[in-house]
Short mmCIF file of C-alpha atoms in Angstrom, two decimals:
data_model
loop_
_atom_site.label_atom_id
_atom_site.label_comp_id
_atom_site.label_asym_id
_atom_site.label_seq_id
_atom_site.Cartn_x
_atom_site.Cartn_y
_atom_site.Cartn_z
CA MET T 51 14.78 24.31 -11.95
CA HIS T 52 11.97 22.68 -10.07
CA ARG T 53 9.51 23.53 -12.83
CA VAL T 54 11.77 22.06 -15.47
CA LYS T 55 11.98 18.85 -13.48
CA VAL T 56 8.22 18.58 -13.25
CA ARG T 57 7.86 19.17 -16.98
CA VAL T 58 10.43 16.49 -17.80
CA VAL T 59 8.58 14.02 -15.60
CA GLU T 60 5.26 14.90 -17.20
CA ASP T 61 6.75 14.35 -20.64
CA ALA T 62 8.05 10.96 -19.55
CA LEU T 63 4.66 9.97 -18.18
CA ASP T 64 2.96 11.18 -21.37
CA ALA T 65 5.31 9.06 -23.49
CA ASN T 66 4.64 6.16 -21.16
CA ASN T 67 0.89 6.53 -21.63
CA THR T 68 1.29 6.52 -25.41
CA ILE T 69 3.15 3.22 -25.25
CA ALA T 70 0.69 1.85 -22.70
CA ARG T 71 -2.11 2.48 -25.21
CA ALA T 72 -0.13 0.56 -27.86
CA ASN T 73 0.26 -2.34 -25.41
CA ARG T 74 -3.43 -2.18 -24.68
CA ALA T 75 -4.27 -2.37 -28.37
CA ASP T 76 -2.15 -5.52 -28.68
CA PHE T 77 -3.81 -7.07 -25.64
CA ASP T 78 -7.24 -6.21 -27.05
CA ALA T 79 -6.36 -7.68 -30.43
CA HIS T 80 -5.57 -10.96 -28.71
CA GLY T 81 -8.50 -10.81 -26.30
CA VAL T 82 -6.14 -10.88 -23.33
CA THR T 83 -7.14 -9.36 -20.00
CA VAL T 84 -4.20 -7.83 -18.14
CA ILE T 85 -3.60 -7.37 -14.42
CA ASN T 86 -0.85 -5.16 -12.99
CA LEU T 87 0.03 -6.79 -9.64
CA MET T 88 1.86 -4.50 -7.23
CA SER T 89 3.08 -4.44 -3.62
CA SER T 90 6.00 -3.73 -1.29
CA PRO T 91 8.94 -6.12 -1.44
CA GLY T 92 8.04 -9.34 0.32
CA ALA T 93 4.31 -8.69 0.66
CA GLY T 94 3.61 -12.03 -0.99
CA LYS T 95 2.78 -11.42 -4.65
CA THR T 96 4.56 -14.54 -5.89
CA THR T 97 3.29 -16.75 -3.08
CA LEU T 98 -0.26 -15.60 -3.79
CA LEU T 99 0.25 -16.37 -7.48
CA GLU T 100 1.48 -19.85 -6.55
CA ALA T 101 -1.65 -20.39 -4.43
CA LEU T 102 -3.88 -19.06 -7.22
CA LEU T 103 -2.29 -20.97 -10.06
CA ALA T 104 -1.74 -24.32 -8.31
CA ASP T 105 -5.38 -25.10 -9.09
CA GLY T 106 -5.64 -22.76 -12.07
CA ILE T 107 -8.68 -20.70 -12.99
CA ASP T 108 -11.51 -22.62 -14.64
CA GLY T 109 -11.61 -21.96 -18.36
CA VAL T 110 -8.98 -19.23 -18.18
CA ARG T 111 -5.51 -19.70 -19.62
CA VAL T 112 -3.09 -17.65 -17.55
CA GLY T 113 0.35 -16.26 -18.39
CA VAL T 114 2.69 -14.35 -16.12
CA LEU T 115 5.16 -11.55 -16.84
CA GLU T 116 7.63 -11.32 -13.96
CA GLY T 117 9.25 -7.96 -13.29
CA ASP T 118 12.33 -7.97 -11.08
CA VAL T 119 15.36 -5.75 -10.70
CA GLN T 120 17.57 -8.78 -11.03
CA GLY T 121 17.37 -12.57 -11.14
CA SER T 122 14.62 -15.01 -12.06
CA MET T 123 13.77 -16.59 -8.71
CA ASP T 124 10.07 -15.79 -8.91
CA ALA T 125 9.79 -16.89 -12.53
CA ASP T 126 11.50 -20.16 -11.61
CA ARG T 127 9.01 -20.72 -8.80
CA LEU T 128 6.02 -20.15 -11.07
CA ALA T 129 7.38 -22.14 -14.00
CA SER T 130 6.95 -25.30 -11.96
CA LEU T 131 3.18 -24.66 -12.12
CA HIS T 132 3.22 -25.17 -15.90
CA VAL T 133 2.18 -21.61 -16.63
CA PRO T 134 3.98 -19.65 -19.34
CA VAL T 135 6.24 -17.21 -17.50
CA THR T 136 8.30 -14.44 -19.09
CA GLN T 137 11.06 -12.79 -17.06
CA LEU T 138 11.67 -9.06 -17.38
CA ASN T 139 14.67 -7.60 -15.53
CA THR T 140 14.96 -3.86 -15.00
CA ASP T 141 18.68 -3.69 -14.26
CA PRO T 142 20.48 -3.60 -17.64
CA GLY T 143 22.36 -0.35 -18.28
CA PHE T 144 21.22 1.17 -15.03
CA GLY T 145 21.33 0.73 -11.28
CA GLY T 146 17.99 -1.01 -11.62
CA GLU T 147 14.58 0.52 -12.29
CA CYS T 148 12.24 0.49 -9.31
CA HIS T 149 9.14 -0.12 -11.43
CA LEU T 150 7.94 -1.45 -14.75
CA ASP T 151 6.96 1.05 -17.40
CA ALA T 152 5.00 0.58 -20.60
CA ASN T 153 8.11 0.42 -22.77
CA MET T 154 9.72 -2.32 -20.68
CA VAL T 155 6.52 -4.35 -20.90
CA ARG T 156 6.39 -3.67 -24.65
CA SER T 157 9.94 -4.95 -25.04
CA ALA T 158 8.90 -8.22 -23.40
CA LEU T 159 5.73 -8.78 -25.43
CA PRO T 160 7.40 -10.78 -28.24
CA SER T 161 8.21 -13.36 -25.54
CA VAL T 162 4.67 -13.49 -24.14
CA PRO T 163 2.41 -16.08 -25.84
CA LEU T 164 -0.56 -13.73 -26.24
CA HIS T 165 -2.24 -16.14 -28.68
CA ASP T 166 -2.41 -18.84 -26.05
CA ILE T 167 -3.59 -17.00 -22.96
CA ASP T 168 -6.73 -15.21 -21.75
CA LEU T 169 -5.25 -13.50 -18.73
CA LEU T 170 -1.79 -11.97 -18.32
CA ILE T 171 -0.70 -11.18 -14.80
CA ILE T 172 2.19 -8.71 -14.69
CA GLU T 173 4.04 -8.93 -11.39
CA ASN T 174 5.61 -5.53 -10.88
CA VAL T 175 8.80 -4.69 -8.97
CA GLY T 176 8.19 -4.55 -5.21
CA ASN T 177 7.67 -0.85 -4.50
CA LEU T 178 4.75 1.25 -3.26
CA VAL T 179 5.65 4.48 -5.06
CA CYS T 180 6.67 4.55 -8.72
CA PRO T 181 4.82 1.50 -10.06
CA ALA T 182 1.60 3.39 -9.37
CA GLU T 183 2.71 6.22 -11.68
CA PHE T 184 3.32 4.08 -14.76
CA HIS T 185 0.46 2.45 -16.60
CA VAL T 186 1.58 -0.48 -18.72
CA GLY T 187 -1.67 -1.13 -20.60
CA GLU T 188 -3.44 -3.10 -17.87
CA ASP T 189 -7.18 -3.56 -17.43
CA ALA T 190 -7.00 -3.58 -13.67
CA ARG T 191 -4.54 -2.98 -10.86
CA VAL T 192 -4.39 -5.37 -7.97
CA MET T 193 -2.24 -4.51 -5.01
CA VAL T 194 -1.11 -6.77 -2.22
CA SER T 195 -0.67 -5.18 1.19
CA SER T 196 0.79 -7.41 3.86
CA ILE T 197 -0.85 -6.74 7.20
CA THR T 198 2.62 -7.11 8.78
CA GLU T 199 3.52 -3.73 7.22
CA GLY T 200 1.23 -1.90 9.61
CA GLU T 201 -2.05 -0.05 9.45
CA ASP T 202 -0.59 3.29 8.29
CA LYS T 203 0.50 2.27 4.79
CA PRO T 204 -2.50 3.68 2.84
CA LEU T 205 -1.83 7.10 4.36
CA LYS T 206 1.88 6.96 3.62
CA TYR T 207 1.68 5.65 0.05
CA PRO T 208 -1.68 7.08 -1.03
CA LEU T 209 -1.23 7.06 -4.82
CA MET T 210 -0.71 3.30 -4.87
CA PHE T 211 -3.78 2.59 -2.77
CA ARG T 212 -5.82 5.18 -4.68
CA THR T 213 -5.10 3.81 -8.17
CA CYS T 214 -5.75 0.14 -7.50
CA ASP T 215 -8.99 -1.68 -8.26
CA LEU T 216 -8.58 -4.44 -5.67
CA VAL T 217 -6.55 -4.66 -2.47
CA LEU T 218 -5.52 -8.10 -1.24
CA VAL T 219 -4.75 -7.78 2.47
CA ASN T 220 -2.30 -10.63 2.82
CA LYS T 221 -0.70 -12.68 5.62
CA LEU T 222 -3.94 -12.64 7.60
CA ASP T 223 -2.78 -15.83 9.35
CA LEU T 224 -0.20 -13.71 11.23
CA MET T 225 -2.80 -11.37 12.77
CA PRO T 226 -2.83 -13.12 16.17
CA HIS T 227 0.90 -12.47 16.48
CA LEU T 228 0.89 -8.79 15.48
CA GLU T 229 0.08 -5.52 17.19
CA VAL T 230 -1.66 -4.31 14.05
CA ASP T 231 -5.23 -3.03 14.08
CA LEU T 232 -6.98 -4.42 10.98
CA ASP T 233 -9.98 -2.13 11.39
CA ARG T 234 -7.67 0.85 11.51
CA PHE T 235 -5.96 -0.35 8.30
CA LEU T 236 -9.32 -0.64 6.54
CA HIS T 237 -10.34 2.77 7.87
CA ASN T 238 -7.14 4.27 6.46
CA LEU T 239 -7.74 2.45 3.17
CA ASP T 240 -11.22 3.98 2.91
CA ALA T 241 -9.76 7.38 3.73
CA VAL T 242 -7.61 7.34 0.58
CA HIS T 243 -9.81 5.14 -1.65
CA PRO T 244 -13.37 4.94 -0.34
CA ASP T 245 -15.05 1.58 -0.84
CA VAL T 246 -12.28 0.13 -2.99
CA GLU T 247 -12.80 -3.60 -3.28
CA ARG T 248 -10.69 -5.53 -0.74
CA MET T 249 -10.20 -9.16 0.19
CA LEU T 250 -8.63 -10.59 3.32
CA VAL T 251 -6.30 -13.35 2.20
CA SER T 252 -3.55 -15.67 3.32
CA ALA T 253 -1.35 -17.37 0.79
CA ARG T 254 -0.38 -19.85 3.49
CA THR T 255 -3.83 -20.97 4.69
CA GLY T 256 -5.57 -20.37 1.38
CA GLU T 257 -8.05 -17.95 2.94
CA GLY T 258 -9.53 -15.66 0.30
CA ILE T 259 -7.81 -17.28 -2.68
CA GLU T 260 -11.08 -18.63 -4.09
CA ALA T 261 -12.64 -15.17 -3.85
CA TRP T 262 -9.69 -13.70 -5.75
CA ARG T 263 -9.96 -16.47 -8.35
CA THR T 264 -13.64 -15.66 -8.85
CA TRP T 265 -12.88 -11.94 -9.14
CA LEU T 266 -10.29 -12.60 -11.87
CA SER T 267 -12.57 -15.05 -13.64
CA GLU T 268 -15.40 -12.49 -13.72
CA LEU T 269 -13.06 -9.79 -14.97
CA VAL T 270 -11.96 -11.99 -17.87
CA ALA T 271 -15.56 -12.89 -18.64
CA ALA T 272 -16.64 -9.24 -18.59
CA ARG T 273 -13.80 -8.29 -20.94
CA SER T 274 -14.63 -11.14 -23.33
CA GLY T 275 -18.28 -10.13 -23.24
CA ALA T 276 -17.37 -6.54 -23.96
CA ALA T 277 -15.21 -7.63 -26.90
CA VAL T 278 -18.03 -9.61 -28.54
CA MET N 235 17.65 6.25 -26.83
CA HIS N 236 18.69 3.80 -24.18
CA ARG N 237 22.19 5.28 -24.12
CA VAL N 238 20.81 8.77 -23.76
CA LYS N 239 18.75 7.61 -20.82
CA VAL N 240 21.74 6.08 -19.11
CA ARG N 241 23.77 9.25 -19.61
CA VAL N 242 20.98 11.41 -18.20
CA VAL N 243 20.81 9.18 -15.16
CA GLU N 244 24.57 9.30 -14.70
CA ASP N 245 24.48 13.09 -14.88
CA ALA N 246 21.75 13.17 -12.27
CA LEU N 247 23.71 10.89 -9.97
CA ASP N 248 26.84 12.99 -10.49
CA ALA N 249 24.95 16.16 -9.55
CA ASN N 250 23.56 14.32 -6.55
CA ASN N 251 27.03 13.36 -5.41
CA THR N 252 28.19 16.96 -5.68
CA ILE N 253 25.38 18.09 -3.39
CA ALA N 254 25.96 15.12 -1.06
CA ARG N 255 29.55 16.34 -0.61
CA ALA N 256 28.25 19.80 0.29
CA ASN N 257 25.91 18.24 2.86
CA ARG N 258 28.80 16.23 4.19
CA ALA N 259 30.93 19.35 4.59
CA ASP N 260 28.13 20.95 6.63
CA PHE N 261 27.78 17.86 8.81
CA ASP N 262 31.55 17.78 9.34
CA ALA N 263 31.63 21.47 10.23
CA HIS N 264 29.11 20.77 12.99
CA GLY N 265 30.68 17.49 14.08
CA VAL N 266 27.47 15.62 13.28
CA THR N 267 27.53 11.93 12.39
CA VAL N 268 24.83 10.98 9.88
CA ILE N 269 23.00 7.70 9.32
CA ASN N 270 20.89 6.95 6.25
CA LEU N 271 18.23 4.50 7.48
CA MET N 272 16.55 2.51 4.72
CA SER N 273 14.10 -0.37 4.27
CA SER N 274 10.97 -1.61 2.52
CA PRO N 275 7.69 0.01 3.53
CA GLY N 276 6.59 -1.33 6.90
CA ALA N 277 9.85 -3.09 7.80
CA GLY N 278 9.91 -1.22 11.10
CA LYS N 279 12.27 1.75 10.75
CA THR N 280 10.16 4.08 12.87
CA THR N 281 9.32 1.46 15.49
CA LEU N 282 13.03 0.65 15.82
CA LEU N 283 13.79 4.35 16.22
CA GLU N 284 11.14 4.56 18.94
CA ALA N 285 12.75 1.62 20.74
CA LEU N 286 16.22 3.14 20.33
CA LEU N 287 15.31 6.66 21.37
CA ALA N 288 12.99 5.86 24.26
CA ASP N 289 16.08 5.42 26.41
CA GLY N 290 18.34 7.64 24.29
CA ILE N 291 22.01 7.03 23.58
CA ASP N 292 24.35 7.88 26.45
CA GLY N 293 26.17 11.15 25.77
CA VAL N 294 24.86 11.42 22.22
CA ARG N 295 22.31 14.07 21.24
CA VAL N 296 20.18 12.65 18.44
CA GLY N 297 18.11 14.37 15.77
CA VAL N 298 15.89 12.77 13.14
CA LEU N 299 15.07 13.80 9.58
CA GLU N 300 11.93 11.99 8.47
CA GLY N 301 11.50 11.32 4.75
CA ASP N 302 8.00 10.41 3.59
CA VAL N 303 6.08 10.72 0.36
CA GLN N 304 3.26 12.37 2.26
CA GLY N 305 2.13 13.09 5.80
CA SER N 306 3.95 13.40 9.10
CA MET N 307 2.77 10.32 10.98
CA ASP N 308 6.28 9.04 11.71
CA ALA N 309 7.55 12.46 12.74
CA ASP N 310 4.58 12.84 15.08
CA ARG N 311 5.35 9.46 16.66
CA LEU N 312 8.99 10.39 17.26
CA ALA N 313 8.30 13.93 18.46
CA SER N 314 6.72 12.47 21.59
CA LEU N 315 10.20 11.16 22.48
CA HIS N 316 11.47 14.74 22.83
CA VAL N 317 13.94 14.38 19.99
CA PRO N 318 14.20 17.16 17.39
CA VAL N 319 12.43 15.82 14.30
CA THR N 320 12.29 17.49 10.91
CA GLN N 321 9.74 16.32 8.34
CA LEU N 322 10.68 16.14 4.67
CA ASN N 323 7.93 15.23 2.20
CA THR N 324 8.80 14.17 -1.33
CA ASP N 325 5.42 14.78 -2.96
CA PRO N 326 5.28 18.50 -3.86
CA GLY N 327 5.10 19.15 -7.59
CA PHE N 328 5.30 15.48 -8.45
CA GLY N 329 3.53 12.18 -7.95
CA GLY N 330 5.92 11.63 -5.06
CA GLU N 331 9.60 10.76 -5.12
CA CYS N 332 10.38 7.18 -4.07
CA HIS N 333 13.62 8.15 -2.33
CA LEU N 334 15.49 11.01 -0.72
CA ASP N 335 18.26 12.63 -2.70
CA ALA N 336 21.02 14.97 -1.57
CA ASN N 337 19.20 18.08 -2.73
CA MET N 338 16.04 17.23 -0.82
CA VAL N 339 18.11 16.69 2.32
CA ARG N 340 19.95 19.95 1.64
CA SER N 341 16.66 21.81 1.39
CA ALA N 342 15.72 20.53 4.84
CA LEU N 343 19.02 21.36 6.57
CA PRO N 344 18.03 24.89 7.65
CA SER N 345 15.34 23.20 9.77
CA VAL N 346 17.72 20.69 11.34
CA PRO N 347 19.40 21.91 14.58
CA LEU N 348 22.90 20.79 13.60
CA HIS N 349 24.44 22.88 16.40
CA ASP N 350 22.58 20.91 19.02
CA ILE N 351 23.01 17.29 17.91
CA ASP N 352 25.81 14.75 17.56
CA LEU N 353 23.94 12.20 15.48
CA LEU N 354 21.40 12.78 12.70
CA ILE N 355 19.35 9.79 11.64
CA ILE N 356 17.74 10.26 8.23
CA GLU N 357 14.77 7.93 7.78
CA ASN N 358 14.46 7.39 4.05
CA VAL N 359 11.31 6.61 2.06
CA GLY N 360 10.37 2.92 2.29
CA ASN N 361 11.82 1.40 -0.88
CA LEU N 362 14.56 -1.17 -1.61
CA VAL N 363 15.67 0.21 -4.98
CA CYS N 364 16.28 3.92 -5.55
CA PRO N 365 17.30 5.06 -2.04
CA ALA N 366 20.42 2.92 -2.48
CA GLU N 367 21.41 4.92 -5.57
CA PHE N 368 21.36 8.35 -3.94
CA HIS N 369 23.93 9.34 -1.35
CA VAL N 370 22.79 12.21 0.82
CA GLY N 371 26.06 12.88 2.65
CA GLU N 372 25.76 10.14 5.25
CA ASP N 373 28.60 8.49 7.19
CA ALA N 374 26.93 5.11 7.22
CA ARG N 375 23.96 3.30 5.78
CA VAL N 376 21.82 1.14 8.00
CA MET N 377 19.12 -0.96 6.43
CA VAL N 378 16.25 -2.71 8.13
CA SER N 379 15.10 -5.98 6.60
CA SER N 380 12.00 -7.50 8.14
CA ILE N 381 12.28 -11.26 8.28
CA THR N 382 8.60 -11.43 7.26
CA GLU N 383 9.66 -10.30 3.77
CA GLY N 384 11.28 -13.63 3.07
CA GLU N 385 14.77 -15.01 2.66
CA ASP N 386 15.21 -14.03 -1.00
CA LYS N 387 15.30 -10.24 -0.61
CA PRO N 388 19.13 -9.79 -0.74
CA LEU N 389 19.16 -11.56 -4.11
CA LYS N 390 16.27 -9.54 -5.49
CA TYR N 391 17.40 -6.10 -4.31
CA PRO N 392 21.19 -6.56 -4.30
CA LEU N 393 22.30 -2.93 -4.57
CA MET N 394 20.54 -1.99 -1.34
CA PHE N 395 22.06 -4.88 0.60
CA ARG N 396 25.46 -4.31 -1.02
CA THR N 397 25.75 -0.63 -0.16
CA CYS N 398 24.74 -0.79 3.49
CA ASP N 399 27.14 -0.90 6.44
CA LEU N 400 24.78 -2.62 8.86
CA VAL N 401 21.71 -4.81 8.36
CA LEU N 402 19.13 -4.93 11.12
CA VAL N 403 17.12 -8.12 10.64
CA ASN N 404 13.88 -7.06 12.28
CA LYS N 405 10.69 -8.68 13.60
CA LEU N 406 12.66 -11.63 14.92
CA ASP N 407 9.85 -12.27 17.42
CA LEU N 408 7.67 -13.48 14.52
CA MET N 409 10.10 -16.24 13.44
CA PRO N 410 8.13 -19.04 15.15
CA HIS N 411 5.09 -18.13 13.07
CA LEU N 412 6.80 -17.88 9.68
CA GLU N 413 7.95 -20.33 7.05
CA VAL N 414 11.12 -18.30 6.55
CA ASP N 415 14.58 -19.83 6.81
CA LEU N 416 16.80 -17.35 8.70
CA ASP N 417 19.99 -19.21 7.81
CA ARG N 418 19.05 -19.03 4.16
CA PHE N 419 18.44 -15.28 4.48
CA LEU N 420 21.88 -14.80 6.04
CA HIS N 421 23.44 -17.00 3.36
CA ASN N 422 21.81 -14.83 0.67
CA LEU N 423 22.98 -11.71 2.48
CA ASP N 424 26.56 -12.98 2.45
CA ALA N 425 26.23 -13.83 -1.23
CA VAL N 426 25.64 -10.18 -2.13
CA HIS N 427 27.59 -8.51 0.70
CA PRO N 428 30.04 -10.94 2.33
CA ASP N 429 30.45 -10.45 6.08
CA VAL N 430 28.46 -7.22 6.23
CA GLU N 431 27.70 -6.46 9.85
CA ARG N 432 24.22 -7.66 10.86
CA MET N 433 22.14 -7.70 14.02
CA LEU N 434 19.05 -9.76 14.79
CA VAL N 435 16.55 -7.41 16.36
CA SER N 436 12.96 -7.04 17.41
CA ALA N 437 11.48 -3.61 18.01
CA ARG N 438 8.71 -5.31 19.96
CA THR N 439 10.74 -7.41 22.41
CA GLY N 440 13.75 -5.10 22.45
CA GLU N 441 16.09 -7.86 21.27
CA GLY N 442 19.21 -6.38 19.70
CA ILE N 443 18.34 -2.74 20.41
CA GLU N 444 21.18 -2.36 22.90
CA ALA N 445 23.65 -3.76 20.36
CA TRP N 446 22.44 -1.25 17.79
CA ARG N 447 22.70 1.56 20.36
CA THR N 448 26.32 0.56 21.08
CA TRP N 449 27.11 0.41 17.35
CA LEU N 450 25.79 3.96 16.86
CA SER N 451 27.55 5.22 19.96
CA GLU N 452 30.88 3.81 18.76
CA LEU N 453 30.37 5.29 15.30
CA VAL N 454 29.81 8.75 16.79
CA ALA N 455 32.86 8.34 19.05
CA ALA N 456 35.04 7.24 16.14
CA ARG N 457 33.91 10.22 14.06
CA SER N 458 34.55 12.63 16.94
CA GLY N 459 37.95 11.07 17.45
CA ALA N 460 38.76 11.41 13.77
CA ALA N 461 37.73 15.07 13.81
CA VAL N 462 40.10 15.94 16.66
#
């Protein structure tokens, strides 16, 4: 029975990858760079996006696809920044999916203005497990890890930390008030994903936001260059 | 295809409930009260358990079943408190399950000393979505919500907040350093689960731990009374 279960899951992931490639082809056709933004619930994805998008990214037109189990609170927050935001809820017909998959993203694409953007940021459902298993056609995975969650998280949720291209260590402003060892966190991060790019950030103070903006800008430029 | 998916999920949940009832019968036979402890990653489940168990619960013998995707860090932390701890990892043969289900708990029961405990606390995988969908045979669900995660969490992960019997609002000591509105959080909590019991706690300062201890003690007493 266990083997059957594994095979079913592998089939589902294989189907997901097929659809992810179709998404990717659409993104490529429109010259859109795509980020899959992931974290625990409440790690600060939306607040970081607000900090990033308040001043925009020079020469880069950004769109956001908001994944949530239910509601549109995050999309409402971002819409005030005059960025095209598409809401994708995972709850219809189900108790609520704990992640986005390629088919959900595909179903939302008709509502995403791919012609008018250079960068699409997909904010995934807050969860450190399943989102890491489902590619949606992204160019890069950015994960947000709030330092308030403790230094052991890379060891406990290794797949997520292993598959991301950039780790934003958020809520750095709270460090003086925590009993968390930042060096130990970074050591654990290197244990599961040696030398993965990381930035120390705070959505509240703005620390590290410019570095993240530059990283995104360079990613878009590299993709555009590659497409020429 | 969508309908097929929903039916498959319903079948899986039905099978889960069947096994949960079997677990429950075993717990009843041993007079063991069972708590399903759930939260986001890093909300403080293990640290709260350390605070709770350091002084024990008067007249109640406690055991812990630790659910993690990988590793045994939490179990190692709790073992130093001289409490019987059983580790349950969800990663074999899979990318890692994001929740415990009744069958996983059942597979661990031979390693749980049910004869020697009155209360079994099952620490679930850190996740606000799927753990809420899978009963494991518990008497009560306790969820930990760290106030650092923001006041909107009940609205974004409603099933979790709706199905729990007690909410521990943790990391209260950090309130002075956050831009989080506690009243708004409690208002949102009442919107999805009116009047659910809640306690303001801090694993670090010990605030609220005694109240939680009393709550657990009374639950065990009520179950023992009911069994007589």
